[in-house]
Every structure is written in C-alpha cells, then in structure tokens.
Coordinates of C-alpha atoms and ligand atoms in Angstrom, one line a residue:
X1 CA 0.0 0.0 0.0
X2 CA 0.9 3.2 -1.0
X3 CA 1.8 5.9 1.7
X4 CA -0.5 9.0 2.1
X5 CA 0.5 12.5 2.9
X6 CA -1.3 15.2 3.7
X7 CA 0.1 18.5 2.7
X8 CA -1.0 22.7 3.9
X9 CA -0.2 25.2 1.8
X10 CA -0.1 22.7 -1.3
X11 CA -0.9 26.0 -3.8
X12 CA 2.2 27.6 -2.3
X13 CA 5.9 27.9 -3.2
X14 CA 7.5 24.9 -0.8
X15 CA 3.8 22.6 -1.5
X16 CA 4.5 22.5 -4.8
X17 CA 7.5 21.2 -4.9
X18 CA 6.5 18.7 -2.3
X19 CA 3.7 17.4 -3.9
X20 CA 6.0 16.9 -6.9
X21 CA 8.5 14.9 -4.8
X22 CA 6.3 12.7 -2.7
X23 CA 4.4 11.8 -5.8
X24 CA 7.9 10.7 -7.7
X25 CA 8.6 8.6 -4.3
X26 CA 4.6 7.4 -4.3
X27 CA 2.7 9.0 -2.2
X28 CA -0.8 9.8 -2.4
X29 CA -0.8 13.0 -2.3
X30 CA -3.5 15.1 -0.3
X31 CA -3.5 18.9 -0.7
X32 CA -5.6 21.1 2.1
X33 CA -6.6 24.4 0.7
X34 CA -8.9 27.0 1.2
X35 CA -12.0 28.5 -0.1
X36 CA -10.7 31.8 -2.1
X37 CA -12.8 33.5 -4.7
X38 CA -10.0 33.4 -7.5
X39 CA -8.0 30.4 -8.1
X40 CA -4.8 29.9 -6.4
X41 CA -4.3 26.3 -7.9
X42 CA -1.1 27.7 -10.7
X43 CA 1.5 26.4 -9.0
X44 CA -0.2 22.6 -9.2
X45 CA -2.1 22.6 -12.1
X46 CA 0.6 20.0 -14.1
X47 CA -0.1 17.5 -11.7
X48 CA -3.9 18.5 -10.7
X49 CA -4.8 15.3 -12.0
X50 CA -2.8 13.4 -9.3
X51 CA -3.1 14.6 -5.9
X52 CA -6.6 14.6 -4.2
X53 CA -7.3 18.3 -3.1
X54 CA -9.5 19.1 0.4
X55 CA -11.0 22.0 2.1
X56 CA -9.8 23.3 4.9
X57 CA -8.6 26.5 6.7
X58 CA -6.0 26.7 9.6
X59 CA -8.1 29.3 11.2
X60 CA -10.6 26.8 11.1
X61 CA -10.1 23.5 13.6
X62 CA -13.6 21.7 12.6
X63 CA -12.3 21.2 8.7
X64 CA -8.5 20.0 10.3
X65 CA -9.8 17.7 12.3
X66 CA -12.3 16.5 10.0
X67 CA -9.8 15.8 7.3
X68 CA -7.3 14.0 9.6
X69 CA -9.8 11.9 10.6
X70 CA -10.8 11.4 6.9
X71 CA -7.6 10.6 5.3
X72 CA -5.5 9.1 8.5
X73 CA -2.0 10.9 6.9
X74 CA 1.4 8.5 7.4
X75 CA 3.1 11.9 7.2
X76 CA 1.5 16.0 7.5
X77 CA 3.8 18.5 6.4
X78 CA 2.4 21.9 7.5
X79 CA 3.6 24.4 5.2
X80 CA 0.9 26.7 5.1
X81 CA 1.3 30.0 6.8
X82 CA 0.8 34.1 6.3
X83 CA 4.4 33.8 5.4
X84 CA 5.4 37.2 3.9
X85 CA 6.9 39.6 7.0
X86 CA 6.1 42.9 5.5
X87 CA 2.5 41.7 5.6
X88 CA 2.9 40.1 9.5
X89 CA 3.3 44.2 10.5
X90 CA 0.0 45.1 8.9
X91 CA -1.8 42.3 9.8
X92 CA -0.2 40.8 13.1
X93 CA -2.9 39.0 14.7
X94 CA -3.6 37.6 11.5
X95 CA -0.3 36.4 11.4
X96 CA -0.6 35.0 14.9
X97 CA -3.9 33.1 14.4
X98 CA -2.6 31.4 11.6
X99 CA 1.0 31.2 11.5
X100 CA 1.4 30.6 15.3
X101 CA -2.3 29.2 16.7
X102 CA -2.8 27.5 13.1
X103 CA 0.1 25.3 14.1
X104 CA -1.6 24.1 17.5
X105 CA -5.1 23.3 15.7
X106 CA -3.3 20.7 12.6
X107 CA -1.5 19.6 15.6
X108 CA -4.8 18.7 17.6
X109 CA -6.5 17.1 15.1
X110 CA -3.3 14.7 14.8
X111 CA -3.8 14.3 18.6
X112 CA -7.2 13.4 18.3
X113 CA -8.1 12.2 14.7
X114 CA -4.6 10.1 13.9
X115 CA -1.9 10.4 16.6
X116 CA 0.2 7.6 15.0
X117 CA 0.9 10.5 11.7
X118 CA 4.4 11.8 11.5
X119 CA 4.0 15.7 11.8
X120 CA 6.5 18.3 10.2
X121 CA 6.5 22.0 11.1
X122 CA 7.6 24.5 8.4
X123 CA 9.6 26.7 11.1
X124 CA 11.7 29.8 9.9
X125 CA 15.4 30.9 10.6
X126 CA 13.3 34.2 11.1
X127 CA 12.9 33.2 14.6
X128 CA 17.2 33.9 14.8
X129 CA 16.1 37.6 13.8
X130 CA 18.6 39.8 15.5
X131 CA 21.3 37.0 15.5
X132 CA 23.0 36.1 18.6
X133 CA 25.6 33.7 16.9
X134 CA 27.4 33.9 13.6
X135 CA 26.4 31.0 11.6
X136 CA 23.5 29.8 13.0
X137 CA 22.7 26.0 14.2
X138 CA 19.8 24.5 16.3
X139 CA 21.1 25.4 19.8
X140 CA 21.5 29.4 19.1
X141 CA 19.0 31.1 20.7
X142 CA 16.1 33.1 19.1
X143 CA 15.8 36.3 18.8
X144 CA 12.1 37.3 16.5
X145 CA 11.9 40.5 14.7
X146 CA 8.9 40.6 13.2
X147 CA 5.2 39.8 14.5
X148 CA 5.9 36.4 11.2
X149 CA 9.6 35.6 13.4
X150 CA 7.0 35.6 16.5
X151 CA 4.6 33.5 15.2
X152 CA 6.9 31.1 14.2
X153 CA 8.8 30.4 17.4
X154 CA 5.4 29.8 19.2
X155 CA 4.8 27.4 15.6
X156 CA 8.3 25.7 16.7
X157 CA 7.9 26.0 20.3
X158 CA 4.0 24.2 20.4
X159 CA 5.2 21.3 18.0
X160 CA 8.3 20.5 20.7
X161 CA 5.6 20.2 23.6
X162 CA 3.3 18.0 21.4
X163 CA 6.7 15.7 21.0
X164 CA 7.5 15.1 24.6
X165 CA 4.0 15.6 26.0
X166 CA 2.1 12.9 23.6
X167 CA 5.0 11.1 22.5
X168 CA 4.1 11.8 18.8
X169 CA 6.1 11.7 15.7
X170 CA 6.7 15.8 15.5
X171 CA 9.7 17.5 14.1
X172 CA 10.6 21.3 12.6
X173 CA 12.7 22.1 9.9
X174 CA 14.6 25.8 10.8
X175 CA 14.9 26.4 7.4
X176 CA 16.9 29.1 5.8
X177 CA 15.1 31.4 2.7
X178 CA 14.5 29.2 -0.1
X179 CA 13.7 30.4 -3.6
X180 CA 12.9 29.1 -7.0
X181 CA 10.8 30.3 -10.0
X182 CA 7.3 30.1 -8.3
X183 CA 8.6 32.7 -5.5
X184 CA 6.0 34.7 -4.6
X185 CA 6.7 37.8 -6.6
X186 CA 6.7 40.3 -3.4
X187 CA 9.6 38.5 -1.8
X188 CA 13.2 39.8 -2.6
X189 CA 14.4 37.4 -5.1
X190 CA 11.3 37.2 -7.0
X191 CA 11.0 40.8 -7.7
X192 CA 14.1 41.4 -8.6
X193 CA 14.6 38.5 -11.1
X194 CA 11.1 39.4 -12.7
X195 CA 12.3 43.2 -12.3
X196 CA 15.4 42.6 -14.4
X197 CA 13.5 40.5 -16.6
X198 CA 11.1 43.0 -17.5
X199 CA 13.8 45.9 -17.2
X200 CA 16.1 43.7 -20.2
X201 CA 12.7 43.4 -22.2
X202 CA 12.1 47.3 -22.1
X203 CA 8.8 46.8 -20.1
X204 CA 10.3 48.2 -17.1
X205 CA 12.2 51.6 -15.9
X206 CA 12.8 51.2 -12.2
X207 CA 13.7 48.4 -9.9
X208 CA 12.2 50.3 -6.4
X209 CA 14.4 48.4 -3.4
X210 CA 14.5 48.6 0.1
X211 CA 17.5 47.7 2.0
X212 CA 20.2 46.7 0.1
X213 CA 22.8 45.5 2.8
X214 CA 20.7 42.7 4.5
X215 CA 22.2 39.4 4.0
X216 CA 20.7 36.2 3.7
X217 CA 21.4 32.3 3.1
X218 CA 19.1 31.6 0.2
X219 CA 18.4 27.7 -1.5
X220 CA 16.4 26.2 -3.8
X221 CA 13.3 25.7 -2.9
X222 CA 13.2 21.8 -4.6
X223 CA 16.2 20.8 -2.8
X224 CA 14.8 21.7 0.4
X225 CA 11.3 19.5 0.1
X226 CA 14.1 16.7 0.0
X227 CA 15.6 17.7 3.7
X228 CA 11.9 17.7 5.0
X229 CA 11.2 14.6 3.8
X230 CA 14.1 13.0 5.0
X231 CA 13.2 14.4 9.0
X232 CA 10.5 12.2 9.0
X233 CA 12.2 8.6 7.6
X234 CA 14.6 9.0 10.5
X235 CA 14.2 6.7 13.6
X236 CA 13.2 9.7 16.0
X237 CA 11.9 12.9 15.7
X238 CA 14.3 15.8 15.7
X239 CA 14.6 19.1 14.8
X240 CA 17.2 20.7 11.8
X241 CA 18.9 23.4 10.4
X242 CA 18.2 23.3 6.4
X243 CA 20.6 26.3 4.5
X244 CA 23.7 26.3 2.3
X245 CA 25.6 27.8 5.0
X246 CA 26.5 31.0 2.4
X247 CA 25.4 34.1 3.1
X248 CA 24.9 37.1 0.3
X249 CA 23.6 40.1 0.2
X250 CA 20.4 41.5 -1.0
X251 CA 22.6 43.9 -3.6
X252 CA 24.7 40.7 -4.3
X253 CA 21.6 39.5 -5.8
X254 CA 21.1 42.0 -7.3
X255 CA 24.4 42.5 -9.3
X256 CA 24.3 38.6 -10.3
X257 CA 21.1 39.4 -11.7
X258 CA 21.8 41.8 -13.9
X259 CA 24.9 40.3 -15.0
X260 CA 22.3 37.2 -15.9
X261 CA 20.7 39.2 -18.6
X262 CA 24.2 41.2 -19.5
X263 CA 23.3 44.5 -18.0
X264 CA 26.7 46.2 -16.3
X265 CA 25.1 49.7 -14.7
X266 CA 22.3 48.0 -12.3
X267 CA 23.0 51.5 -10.4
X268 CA 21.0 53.4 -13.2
X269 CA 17.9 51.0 -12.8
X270 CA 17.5 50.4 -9.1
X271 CA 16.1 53.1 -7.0
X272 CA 15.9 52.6 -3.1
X273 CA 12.3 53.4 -1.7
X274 CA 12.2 53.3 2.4
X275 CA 8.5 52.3 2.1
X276 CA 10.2 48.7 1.4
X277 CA 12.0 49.3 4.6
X278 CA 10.8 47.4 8.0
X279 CA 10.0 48.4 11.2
X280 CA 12.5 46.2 12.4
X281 CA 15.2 44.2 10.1
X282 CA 16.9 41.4 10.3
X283 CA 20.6 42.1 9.2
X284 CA 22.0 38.9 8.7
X285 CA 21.1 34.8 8.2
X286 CA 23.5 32.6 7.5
X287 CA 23.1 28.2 8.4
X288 CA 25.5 25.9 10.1
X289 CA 24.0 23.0 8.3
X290 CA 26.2 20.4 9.6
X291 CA 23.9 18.2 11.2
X292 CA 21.2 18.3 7.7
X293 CA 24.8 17.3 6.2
X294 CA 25.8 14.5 8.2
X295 CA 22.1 12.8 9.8
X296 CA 20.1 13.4 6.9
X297 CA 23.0 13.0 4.4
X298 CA 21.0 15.9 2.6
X299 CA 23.1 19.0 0.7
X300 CA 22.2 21.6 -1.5
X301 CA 22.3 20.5 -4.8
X302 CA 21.9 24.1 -6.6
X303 CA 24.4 26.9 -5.8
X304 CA 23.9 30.9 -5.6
X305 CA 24.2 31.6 -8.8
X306 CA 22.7 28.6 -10.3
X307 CA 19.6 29.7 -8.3
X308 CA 19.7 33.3 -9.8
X309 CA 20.2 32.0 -13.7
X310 CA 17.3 29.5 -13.1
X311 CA 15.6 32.3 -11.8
X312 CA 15.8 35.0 -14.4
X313 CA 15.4 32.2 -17.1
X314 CA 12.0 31.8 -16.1
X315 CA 11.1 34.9 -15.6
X316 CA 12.4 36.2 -19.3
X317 CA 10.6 33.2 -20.9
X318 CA 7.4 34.4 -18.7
X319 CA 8.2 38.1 -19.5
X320 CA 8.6 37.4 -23.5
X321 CA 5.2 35.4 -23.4
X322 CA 3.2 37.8 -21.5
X323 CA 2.2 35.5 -18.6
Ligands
NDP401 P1 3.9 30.5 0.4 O1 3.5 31.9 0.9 O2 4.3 30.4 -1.0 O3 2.7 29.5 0.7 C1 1.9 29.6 1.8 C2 0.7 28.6 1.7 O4 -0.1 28.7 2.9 C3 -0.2 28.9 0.5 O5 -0.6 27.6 0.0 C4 -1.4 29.5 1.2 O6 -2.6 29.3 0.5 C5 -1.4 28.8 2.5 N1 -2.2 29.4 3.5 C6 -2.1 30.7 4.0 N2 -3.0 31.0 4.9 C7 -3.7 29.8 5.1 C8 -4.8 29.4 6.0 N3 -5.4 30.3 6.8 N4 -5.3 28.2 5.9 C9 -4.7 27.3 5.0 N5 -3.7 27.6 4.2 C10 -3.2 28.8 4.2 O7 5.1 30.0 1.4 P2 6.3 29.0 1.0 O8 5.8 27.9 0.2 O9 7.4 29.8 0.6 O10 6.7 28.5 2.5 C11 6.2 27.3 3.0 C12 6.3 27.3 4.5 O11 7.6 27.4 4.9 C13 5.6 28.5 5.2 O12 5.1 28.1 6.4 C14 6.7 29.5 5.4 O13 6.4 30.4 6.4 C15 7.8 28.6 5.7 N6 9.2 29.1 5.4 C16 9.5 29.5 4.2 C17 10.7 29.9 3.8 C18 11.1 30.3 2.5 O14 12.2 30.9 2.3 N7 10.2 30.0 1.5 C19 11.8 29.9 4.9 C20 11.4 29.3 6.1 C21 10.1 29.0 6.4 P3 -3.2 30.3 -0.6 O15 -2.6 29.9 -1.9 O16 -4.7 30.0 -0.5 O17 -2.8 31.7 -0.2
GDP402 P1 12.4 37.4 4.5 O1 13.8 37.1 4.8 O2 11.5 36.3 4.8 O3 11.9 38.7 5.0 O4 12.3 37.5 2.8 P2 12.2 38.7 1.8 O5 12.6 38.1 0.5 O6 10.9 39.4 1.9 O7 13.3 39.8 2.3 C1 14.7 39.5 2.4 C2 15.4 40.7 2.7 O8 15.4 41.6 1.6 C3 14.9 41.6 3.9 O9 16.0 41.9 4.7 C4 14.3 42.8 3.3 O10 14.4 44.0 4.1 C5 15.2 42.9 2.0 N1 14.6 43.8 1.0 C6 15.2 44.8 0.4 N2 14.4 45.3 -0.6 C7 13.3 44.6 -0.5 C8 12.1 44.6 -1.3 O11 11.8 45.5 -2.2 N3 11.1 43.7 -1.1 C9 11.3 42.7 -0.1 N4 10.4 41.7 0.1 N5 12.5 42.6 0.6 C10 13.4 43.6 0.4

C-alpha cells in the first residue's frame, strides 16, 4: 500500500515542490486548501490530476480535524502559513492566528483524529532575527523581529511540547530562505529577477528596493522539500537546520542578476524606496547546516548563482510570453 501524505499550503511555493516529490517517491498525495474567490491552484495545475485536493482552513479546527480523521496521513507536512513579513506588521494577529495558533489546531487534530501521523513544522530561521551567533545552528537562541519571526517560534515551540508531551512523531525544519521560479513575486528574489526581466525586455524603468545590505542564506526551494522529507524517515523525531551555509547580500543578488541578462550599470535602474524598509530588520542569516549534512546526508544541490540564472530564465521566458 501506497503511503498517504497530507500537505497545507499545497498551492504555495515549498507545496509545490512537495507534492512533486512525494508523488515521484509514491505518495498519495493530499493537498488542504482554502475557499478563495480566485483560483490559487497555478503552481499545481501540471499535476492537478494526481493529488486529491480538500477544504480546509487553519483558522478553522472543525475542517483540520475532519480531514485527519478522513484521510489518516502516514506523514503532514504543514507548510501553510501568512508567510510574507512585510504583511505580519499590517496584519499581526492575522499572522498569529494562523501562522502561530494555526500550528496548534493541525497539531490537535493529529492528537485526536490520527496520533500515530508523523508531523513536520515549516519553522523559519526568522525566529534567529537579531542573531545572537554567527552562523546559526539549532542550539542558538532566538531572537524574532517581526510579529511572522514571533509567530513562528510559538509554531516551533507548540510542536516540541506535542513531542515530549504525547509522544508523537513531530519535528521542525529551521529552514533558511528558499527560492525558486514560483517565488512569490513580493519577496526579494522574486521581484528582482522578474524586475530585471522586465527591465532587459524594455517593459520596465525602475527596480524600487529597500535595504540593500541585509544578507541572507538563500536555497532552492526543490532541494529543500528533499531535507523535510528526510526528517520524517529517521528513527526519532528531531529538529534541523536546512541552509547552504552561504550568506549574500540583497545587492549581491542584485548585481548577479543583472549580469544574468548582460546589464553592467544596475546602479542606473534600481532606485531605493524606504516604504520597502521594515519596522525592524533582520541584518543577517547565515546556516550551520552540519547536522542536515551529516544525519540526513542531505546538501544543497543548486548553488547561488545557479539559483539566480534558473531564476531570471523563467522569468524572461514568462516576461517574452506575457504571462
Ligand atoms: P507561500 O507563501 O508560497 O505559501 C503559503 C501557503 O499557505 C499557501 O498555499 C497559502 O494558501 C497557505 N495558507 C495561507 N493561509 C492559510 C490558511 N489560513 N489556511 C490554510 N492555508 C493557508 O510559502 P512558502 O511555500 O514559501 O513557504 C512554506 C512554509 O515554509 C511557510 O510556512 C513559510 O512560512 C515557511 N518558510 C518558508 C521559507 C522560504 O524561504 N520560502 C523559509 C522558512 C520557512 P493560498 O494559496 O490560498 O494563499
Ligand atoms: P524574508 O527574509 O522572509 O523577510 O524574505 P524577503 O525576500 O521578503 O526579504 C529578504 C530581505 O530583503 C529583507 O531583509 C528585506 O528587508 C530585504 N529587501 C530589500 N528590498 C526589498 C524589497 O523590495 N522587497 C522585499 N520583500 N524585501 C526587500
């Protein structure tokens, strides 16, 4: 018998590529995702025909629960979340209820509806914020800046105390940013490959930025669906750092991108605009992946700039065609 999976957030970035993976290895593949009066199905719509989609809502425990019970999941991955920290100022209880509280109510319905499931938390190396150690590993202590960092730790925090007070199968990945071509186009790396891409095309003028200097150890987002799978085929449930263990800045990305599309003077098309500035920031990210790299045997298959020319690739081809 096949195994089953149950996966939140399935019509975002990291669900995607899990879906995609556990089907390769599988899987039945179940997707939870919400009522929404546009469709938010793009990023699964080449394999729409293979994974069994259900309702649900993490603000909402009756429709967790119900569909626990339903499908009895081997594994959950929770990766659904408010997960964009500009928006976590704005809308900060929002945030909470779902990213933090959403976290406890998938984790209850496991509890009740099918304890036996291995659970795996989507947690954030936002929760190092303003770092207290230089690189980071899973005994450094956390330090949120943002009301999203704040919501995580009580995310990583609630699935530790379901561990070692019900004994179940519950484990977080502290993953580092991850990126690919189905990035959400309002986070960094997103908008500036689709900014360059448009800018190289002549459909663009201005690249408007925020802060340039803040550094950050940024992956592919298919390598890392690997590293979450692997958490839960070990023996016991633990918790791991997932990064490269590089660190580059945000005007390091920016300069490899332009250089992608053979544009030397990125100065004369990027413009900084403190409305992309934060309340508070967190200056710099960077993994100590060693125990991914030697428990898991997982590493990073796709480097830095391998990332950014992937990146800017699609986002031409997307550009040319209008989409
Ligand atoms: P995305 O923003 O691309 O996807 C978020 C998903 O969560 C979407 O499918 C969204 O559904 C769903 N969602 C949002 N609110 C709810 C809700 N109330 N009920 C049910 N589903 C909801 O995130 P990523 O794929 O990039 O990230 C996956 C997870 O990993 C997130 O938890 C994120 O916080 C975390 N993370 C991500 C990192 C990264 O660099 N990408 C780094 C570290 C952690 P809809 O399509 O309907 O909006
Ligand atoms: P985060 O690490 O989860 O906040 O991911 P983002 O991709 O949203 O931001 C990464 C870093 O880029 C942060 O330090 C931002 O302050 C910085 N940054 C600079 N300019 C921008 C911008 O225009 N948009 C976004 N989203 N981030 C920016």
């Amino acid at each position: 018998m096949s195994k089953k999976a149950l996966i939140t957030g399935i019509t975002g970035q990291d669900g995607s590529y899990m879906a995609e993976f556990l089907l390769a290895k599988g899987y039945q593949v179940y997707g939870l995702t919400r009522r929404t009066s546009t469709i938010t199905t793009e990023r699964i719509k080449h394999i729409a025909a293979n994974i069994q989609l259900v309702e649900g809502d993490l603000t909402d425990q009756h429709s967790l629960t119900h569909v626990v019970r339903e499908i009895k999941p081997d594994e959950v991955y929770n990766l659904a979340a408010q997960s964009f920290v500009p928006s976590s100022f704005k809308q900060p209880v929002l945030t909470g209820e779902v990213t933090a509280l959403g976290v406890t109510r998938i984790l209850e319905a496991i509890r009740v509806g099918y304890p036996q499931a291995k659970f795996y938390q989507a947690s954030s190396s936002e929760m190092y914020g303003k770092a207290q150690e230089v690189p980071q590993t899973e005994h450094t202590p956390f330090y949120p800046r943002s009301p999203y960092g704040v919501a995580k730790l009580y995310g990583h925090w609630i699935t530790v105390n379901y561990r070692e007070s019900y004994n179940m199968f519950a484990c977080s990945g502290i993953c580092f940013n991850h990126e690919s071509p189905r990035r959400g186009t309002e986070f960094v790396t997103r908008k500036i490959t689709q900014g360059v891409a448009r800018i190289k095309l002549g459909k663009q003028k201005k690249l408007l930025m925020g802060n340039l200097d803040a550094k950050r150890d940024w992956g592919f987002a298919g390598d890392y669906v690997e590293a979450m799978w692997l958490m839960l085929q070990q023996e016991n449930p633990e918790d791991f750092v997932i990064g490269t263990g590089e660190t580059h800045s945000v005007k390091e990305f920016l300069v490899e991108a332009f250089k992608a599309v053979g544009i030397k003077n990125w100065q004369d098309w990027v413009e900084i605009d403190k409305n992309f500035y934060r309340p508070a920031e967190v200056d710099l990210l960077i993994a100590d992946p060693k125990k991914a790299f030697t428990k898991l045997n997982w590493k990073p298959k796709t480097s830095f700039s391998q990332l950014v020319a992937m990146m800017i690739k699609n986002d031409l081809k997307k550009e040319e065609a209008g989409v």
